[in-house]
Short mmCIF file of N, CA and C in Angstrom, two decimals:
data_model
loop_
_atom_site.label_atom_id
_atom_site.label_comp_id
_atom_site.label_asym_id
_atom_site.label_seq_id
_atom_site.Cartn_x
_atom_site.Cartn_y
_atom_site.Cartn_z
N MET A 30 0.76 -1.00 -0.01
CA MET A 30 0.00 -0.05 -0.03
C MET A 30 0.89 1.24 0.02
N ARG A 31 2.04 1.07 0.31
CA ARG A 31 2.92 2.42 0.51
C ARG A 31 2.94 3.29 -0.91
N GLU A 32 2.62 2.78 -1.98
CA GLU A 32 2.60 3.48 -3.32
C GLU A 32 1.51 4.42 -3.20
N VAL A 33 0.20 4.14 -2.49
CA VAL A 33 -0.76 4.87 -2.47
C VAL A 33 -1.18 5.43 -1.11
N CYS A 34 -0.40 4.94 -0.14
CA CYS A 34 -0.60 5.44 1.20
C CYS A 34 0.66 5.68 1.79
N SER A 35 1.13 7.02 2.07
CA SER A 35 2.15 7.26 2.81
C SER A 35 2.48 6.95 4.08
N TYR A 36 1.70 6.51 5.01
CA TYR A 36 1.82 6.30 6.36
C TYR A 36 1.91 4.71 6.77
N THR A 37 1.56 3.79 5.80
CA THR A 37 1.53 2.39 6.39
C THR A 37 1.89 1.46 4.98
N ASP A 38 2.26 0.15 5.29
CA ASP A 38 2.34 -0.71 4.37
C ASP A 38 1.33 -1.69 4.08
N TYR A 39 0.59 -2.04 5.04
CA TYR A 39 -0.63 -2.88 5.18
C TYR A 39 -1.54 -2.39 6.17
N PHE A 40 -2.80 -2.91 5.79
CA PHE A 40 -4.21 -2.66 6.77
C PHE A 40 -4.56 -4.14 7.07
N VAL A 41 -4.54 -4.36 8.29
CA VAL A 41 -5.28 -5.69 8.80
C VAL A 41 -6.63 -5.21 9.40
N ILE A 42 -7.68 -5.87 9.02
CA ILE A 42 -9.07 -5.50 9.07
C ILE A 42 -9.33 -6.67 9.90
N VAL A 43 -9.91 -6.61 11.03
CA VAL A 43 -10.33 -7.86 12.05
C VAL A 43 -11.91 -7.55 12.24
N THR A 44 -12.82 -8.65 12.44
CA THR A 44 -14.12 -8.43 12.88
C THR A 44 -14.18 -9.32 14.06
N ALA A 45 -14.52 -8.49 15.14
CA ALA A 45 -15.02 -9.33 16.46
C ALA A 45 -16.42 -9.47 16.59
N LYS A 46 -16.83 -10.48 17.53
CA LYS A 46 -18.12 -10.94 17.61
C LYS A 46 -19.01 -10.11 18.54
N ASN A 47 -18.17 -9.23 19.46
CA ASN A 47 -18.92 -8.44 20.31
C ASN A 47 -17.68 -7.74 21.15
N LEU A 48 -18.39 -6.80 21.99
CA LEU A 48 -17.16 -5.71 22.44
C LEU A 48 -16.14 -6.41 23.40
N ARG A 49 -16.56 -7.62 24.12
CA ARG A 49 -15.54 -8.44 24.89
C ARG A 49 -14.45 -8.87 23.78
N HIS A 50 -15.10 -9.54 22.83
CA HIS A 50 -14.21 -10.22 22.00
C HIS A 50 -13.19 -9.07 21.51
N LEU A 51 -13.55 -8.15 20.98
CA LEU A 51 -12.86 -6.96 20.49
C LEU A 51 -11.93 -6.59 21.36
N SER A 52 -12.10 -6.28 22.44
CA SER A 52 -11.19 -6.17 23.52
C SER A 52 -10.15 -7.25 23.92
N SER A 53 -10.44 -8.27 23.74
CA SER A 53 -9.67 -9.55 24.01
C SER A 53 -8.59 -9.51 22.89
N LEU A 54 -9.12 -9.31 21.55
CA LEU A 54 -8.20 -9.61 20.31
C LEU A 54 -7.26 -8.16 20.37
N LEU A 55 -7.62 -7.10 20.83
CA LEU A 55 -6.79 -5.83 21.13
C LEU A 55 -5.70 -6.10 21.81
N ASN A 56 -6.25 -6.57 23.24
CA ASN A 56 -5.18 -6.87 24.32
C ASN A 56 -4.09 -7.89 23.97
N ASP A 57 -4.53 -9.14 23.07
CA ASP A 57 -3.52 -10.06 22.60
C ASP A 57 -2.40 -9.40 21.53
N CYS A 58 -3.11 -8.63 20.95
CA CYS A 58 -2.25 -7.92 19.99
C CYS A 58 -1.32 -7.00 20.49
N GLU A 59 -1.75 -6.07 21.59
CA GLU A 59 -0.77 -5.34 22.31
C GLU A 59 0.18 -5.94 22.82
N LYS A 60 -0.06 -7.24 23.39
CA LYS A 60 0.76 -7.98 24.26
C LYS A 60 1.98 -8.51 23.39
N GLU A 61 1.58 -9.01 22.20
CA GLU A 61 2.49 -9.42 21.22
C GLU A 61 3.39 -8.37 20.57
N LEU A 62 2.63 -7.28 20.21
CA LEU A 62 3.51 -6.08 19.79
C LEU A 62 4.64 -5.66 21.03
N ASP A 63 4.17 -5.88 22.22
CA ASP A 63 5.17 -5.33 23.39
C ASP A 63 6.28 -6.47 23.52
N ARG A 64 5.98 -7.92 23.21
CA ARG A 64 6.89 -8.89 23.34
C ARG A 64 7.88 -8.68 22.17
N LEU A 65 7.42 -8.18 21.01
CA LEU A 65 8.22 -8.06 19.66
C LEU A 65 8.95 -6.56 19.91
N ARG A 66 8.73 -5.88 20.90
CA ARG A 66 9.40 -4.57 21.26
C ARG A 66 9.05 -3.57 20.09
N GLN A 67 7.70 -3.73 19.39
CA GLN A 67 7.23 -3.11 18.24
C GLN A 67 6.54 -1.72 18.66
N PRO A 68 7.13 -0.63 18.35
CA PRO A 68 6.44 0.45 18.90
C PRO A 68 4.93 0.68 18.15
N TYR A 69 3.97 1.14 18.94
CA TYR A 69 2.44 1.17 18.30
C TYR A 69 1.82 2.28 19.41
N HIS A 70 0.77 2.63 18.97
CA HIS A 70 -0.07 3.40 19.68
C HIS A 70 -1.79 3.14 19.16
N GLN A 71 -2.56 3.36 20.24
CA GLN A 71 -4.05 2.98 19.68
C GLN A 71 -4.74 4.37 19.88
N GLU A 72 -5.73 3.98 18.62
CA GLU A 72 -6.68 4.97 18.27
C GLU A 72 -7.89 4.63 18.80
N GLY A 73 -8.90 5.40 19.20
CA GLY A 73 -10.03 5.05 19.62
C GLY A 73 -10.27 4.70 21.09
N GLU A 74 -11.63 4.84 21.73
CA GLU A 74 -11.66 4.56 23.00
C GLU A 74 -12.27 3.05 23.24
N ARG A 75 -11.63 2.38 24.37
CA ARG A 75 -12.25 1.09 24.66
C ARG A 75 -13.66 1.10 24.95
N GLY A 76 -14.27 0.17 24.27
CA GLY A 76 -15.65 -0.10 24.43
C GLY A 76 -16.31 0.51 23.14
N SER A 77 -15.40 1.14 22.21
CA SER A 77 -16.28 1.59 20.92
C SER A 77 -16.18 0.20 19.81
N SER A 78 -16.81 0.42 19.02
CA SER A 78 -16.93 -0.55 17.99
C SER A 78 -15.73 -0.67 16.89
N TRP A 79 -14.89 0.24 16.93
CA TRP A 79 -13.82 0.32 16.12
C TRP A 79 -12.55 0.99 16.67
N LEU A 80 -11.54 0.21 16.78
CA LEU A 80 -10.40 0.53 17.50
C LEU A 80 -9.20 0.29 16.49
N LEU A 81 -8.12 0.92 16.57
CA LEU A 81 -7.01 0.87 15.72
C LEU A 81 -5.71 0.77 16.51
N LEU A 82 -4.76 -0.13 16.11
CA LEU A 82 -3.74 -0.22 16.43
C LEU A 82 -2.49 0.54 15.19
N ASP A 83 -1.79 1.27 15.41
CA ASP A 83 -1.13 1.79 14.52
C ASP A 83 0.37 1.47 14.75
N ALA A 84 0.84 0.46 14.08
CA ALA A 84 2.27 -0.06 14.32
C ALA A 84 3.24 0.09 13.32
N GLN A 85 3.00 1.48 12.85
CA GLN A 85 4.00 2.15 11.69
C GLN A 85 3.80 1.36 10.47
N ASP A 86 4.64 0.28 10.54
CA ASP A 86 4.50 -0.31 9.18
C ASP A 86 3.19 -1.07 8.68
N PHE A 87 2.46 -1.52 9.77
CA PHE A 87 0.98 -2.05 9.53
C PHE A 87 0.03 -1.37 10.59
N MET A 88 -1.18 -1.46 10.17
CA MET A 88 -2.39 -0.89 11.06
C MET A 88 -3.32 -1.90 11.05
N VAL A 89 -3.79 -2.14 12.44
CA VAL A 89 -4.75 -3.30 12.56
C VAL A 89 -6.00 -2.59 13.16
N HIS A 90 -7.01 -2.63 12.41
CA HIS A 90 -8.53 -2.11 12.50
C HIS A 90 -9.20 -3.25 13.16
N PHE A 91 -9.89 -2.93 14.50
CA PHE A 91 -10.70 -4.16 15.08
C PHE A 91 -12.07 -3.55 14.83
N PHE A 92 -12.85 -4.09 14.40
CA PHE A 92 -14.29 -3.70 14.09
C PHE A 92 -15.23 -4.77 14.85
N LEU A 93 -16.59 -4.46 15.08
CA LEU A 93 -17.64 -4.97 15.32
C LEU A 93 -18.17 -5.07 13.67
N ALA A 94 -19.02 -5.98 13.60
CA ALA A 94 -19.49 -6.32 12.38
C ALA A 94 -20.39 -5.23 11.56
N GLU A 95 -21.18 -4.60 12.53
CA GLU A 95 -21.93 -3.56 11.93
C GLU A 95 -21.06 -2.26 11.73
N SER A 96 -20.22 -2.06 12.50
CA SER A 96 -19.09 -0.89 12.10
C SER A 96 -18.30 -1.11 10.94
N ARG A 97 -17.95 -2.46 10.72
CA ARG A 97 -17.04 -2.70 9.56
C ARG A 97 -17.86 -2.56 8.26
N ASN A 98 -19.13 -2.88 8.48
CA ASN A 98 -20.11 -2.80 7.26
C ASN A 98 -20.53 -1.29 7.04
N GLN A 99 -20.66 -0.51 8.10
CA GLN A 99 -20.61 0.92 8.10
C GLN A 99 -19.53 1.70 7.39
N TYR A 100 -18.51 1.40 7.79
CA TYR A 100 -17.23 2.15 7.10
C TYR A 100 -16.50 1.46 6.00
N ARG A 101 -16.58 0.20 5.76
CA ARG A 101 -16.38 -0.27 4.48
C ARG A 101 -14.77 0.04 3.98
N LEU A 102 -13.92 -0.19 4.81
CA LEU A 102 -12.47 0.25 4.51
C LEU A 102 -12.05 -0.58 3.09
N GLU A 103 -12.39 -1.79 3.03
CA GLU A 103 -11.91 -2.51 1.82
C GLU A 103 -12.31 -1.76 0.64
N ALA A 104 -13.53 -1.09 0.66
CA ALA A 104 -14.10 -0.37 -0.68
C ALA A 104 -13.15 0.85 -0.79
N LEU A 105 -12.67 1.42 0.25
CA LEU A 105 -11.71 2.56 0.05
C LEU A 105 -10.54 2.21 -0.80
N TRP A 106 -9.93 0.99 -0.45
CA TRP A 106 -8.78 0.71 -1.10
C TRP A 106 -8.93 -0.67 -1.83
N ALA A 107 -10.09 -0.50 -2.77
CA ALA A 107 -10.35 -1.97 -3.47
C ALA A 107 -9.52 -2.01 -4.50
N ASP A 108 -8.57 -0.89 -5.04
CA ASP A 108 -7.72 -1.28 -6.10
C ASP A 108 -6.36 -1.63 -5.62
N GLN A 109 -6.39 -2.16 -4.21
CA GLN A 109 -5.05 -2.59 -3.66
C GLN A 109 -5.20 -4.14 -3.39
N PRO A 110 -4.20 -5.02 -3.54
CA PRO A 110 -4.32 -6.31 -3.34
C PRO A 110 -4.93 -6.50 -1.68
N GLN A 111 -5.72 -7.67 -1.75
CA GLN A 111 -6.47 -8.09 -0.55
C GLN A 111 -6.35 -9.50 -0.42
N TYR A 112 -6.02 -9.75 0.92
CA TYR A 112 -5.81 -11.09 1.33
C TYR A 112 -6.59 -11.57 2.32
N GLN A 113 -7.29 -12.72 2.28
CA GLN A 113 -8.18 -13.53 3.25
C GLN A 113 -7.23 -14.14 4.18
N ILE A 114 -6.99 -13.88 5.66
CA ILE A 114 -6.21 -14.67 6.45
C ILE A 114 -6.65 -16.26 6.60
N GLU A 115 -7.98 -16.31 6.51
CA GLU A 115 -8.60 -17.88 6.63
C GLU A 115 -7.83 -18.73 5.49
N GLU A 116 -7.76 -18.07 4.25
CA GLU A 116 -7.39 -18.91 3.11
C GLU A 116 -5.82 -19.17 3.44
N MET A 117 -5.00 -17.96 3.94
CA MET A 117 -3.78 -18.33 3.97
C MET A 117 -3.36 -19.30 5.30
N LEU A 118 -4.22 -19.34 6.26
CA LEU A 118 -3.80 -20.23 7.33
C LEU A 118 -4.05 -21.72 6.76
N THR A 119 -4.90 -21.98 6.04
CA THR A 119 -5.33 -23.25 5.61
C THR A 119 -4.40 -23.96 4.61
N LYS A 120 -3.51 -23.04 4.16
CA LYS A 120 -2.37 -23.58 3.18
C LYS A 120 -1.08 -24.33 3.88
#
């Protein structure tokens, strides 16, 4: 994405089942980034339906399904390569 987006290489878009699940996914990601000593910062308030971890080279967007459908980030970047993690994990 760096060719069209000056601030990151990748967007990772995650859909959580509910707020508790979203918080748990965010916490796990923060712990892993801390373990790797990867600098990051969080945007958005806990308890909201969209949170962001900005880790410089990549950004992780955590959504509840209704917010993901509302903001449709994939549509904004539709001309960029998109990968489904589920497909990658089964290979």
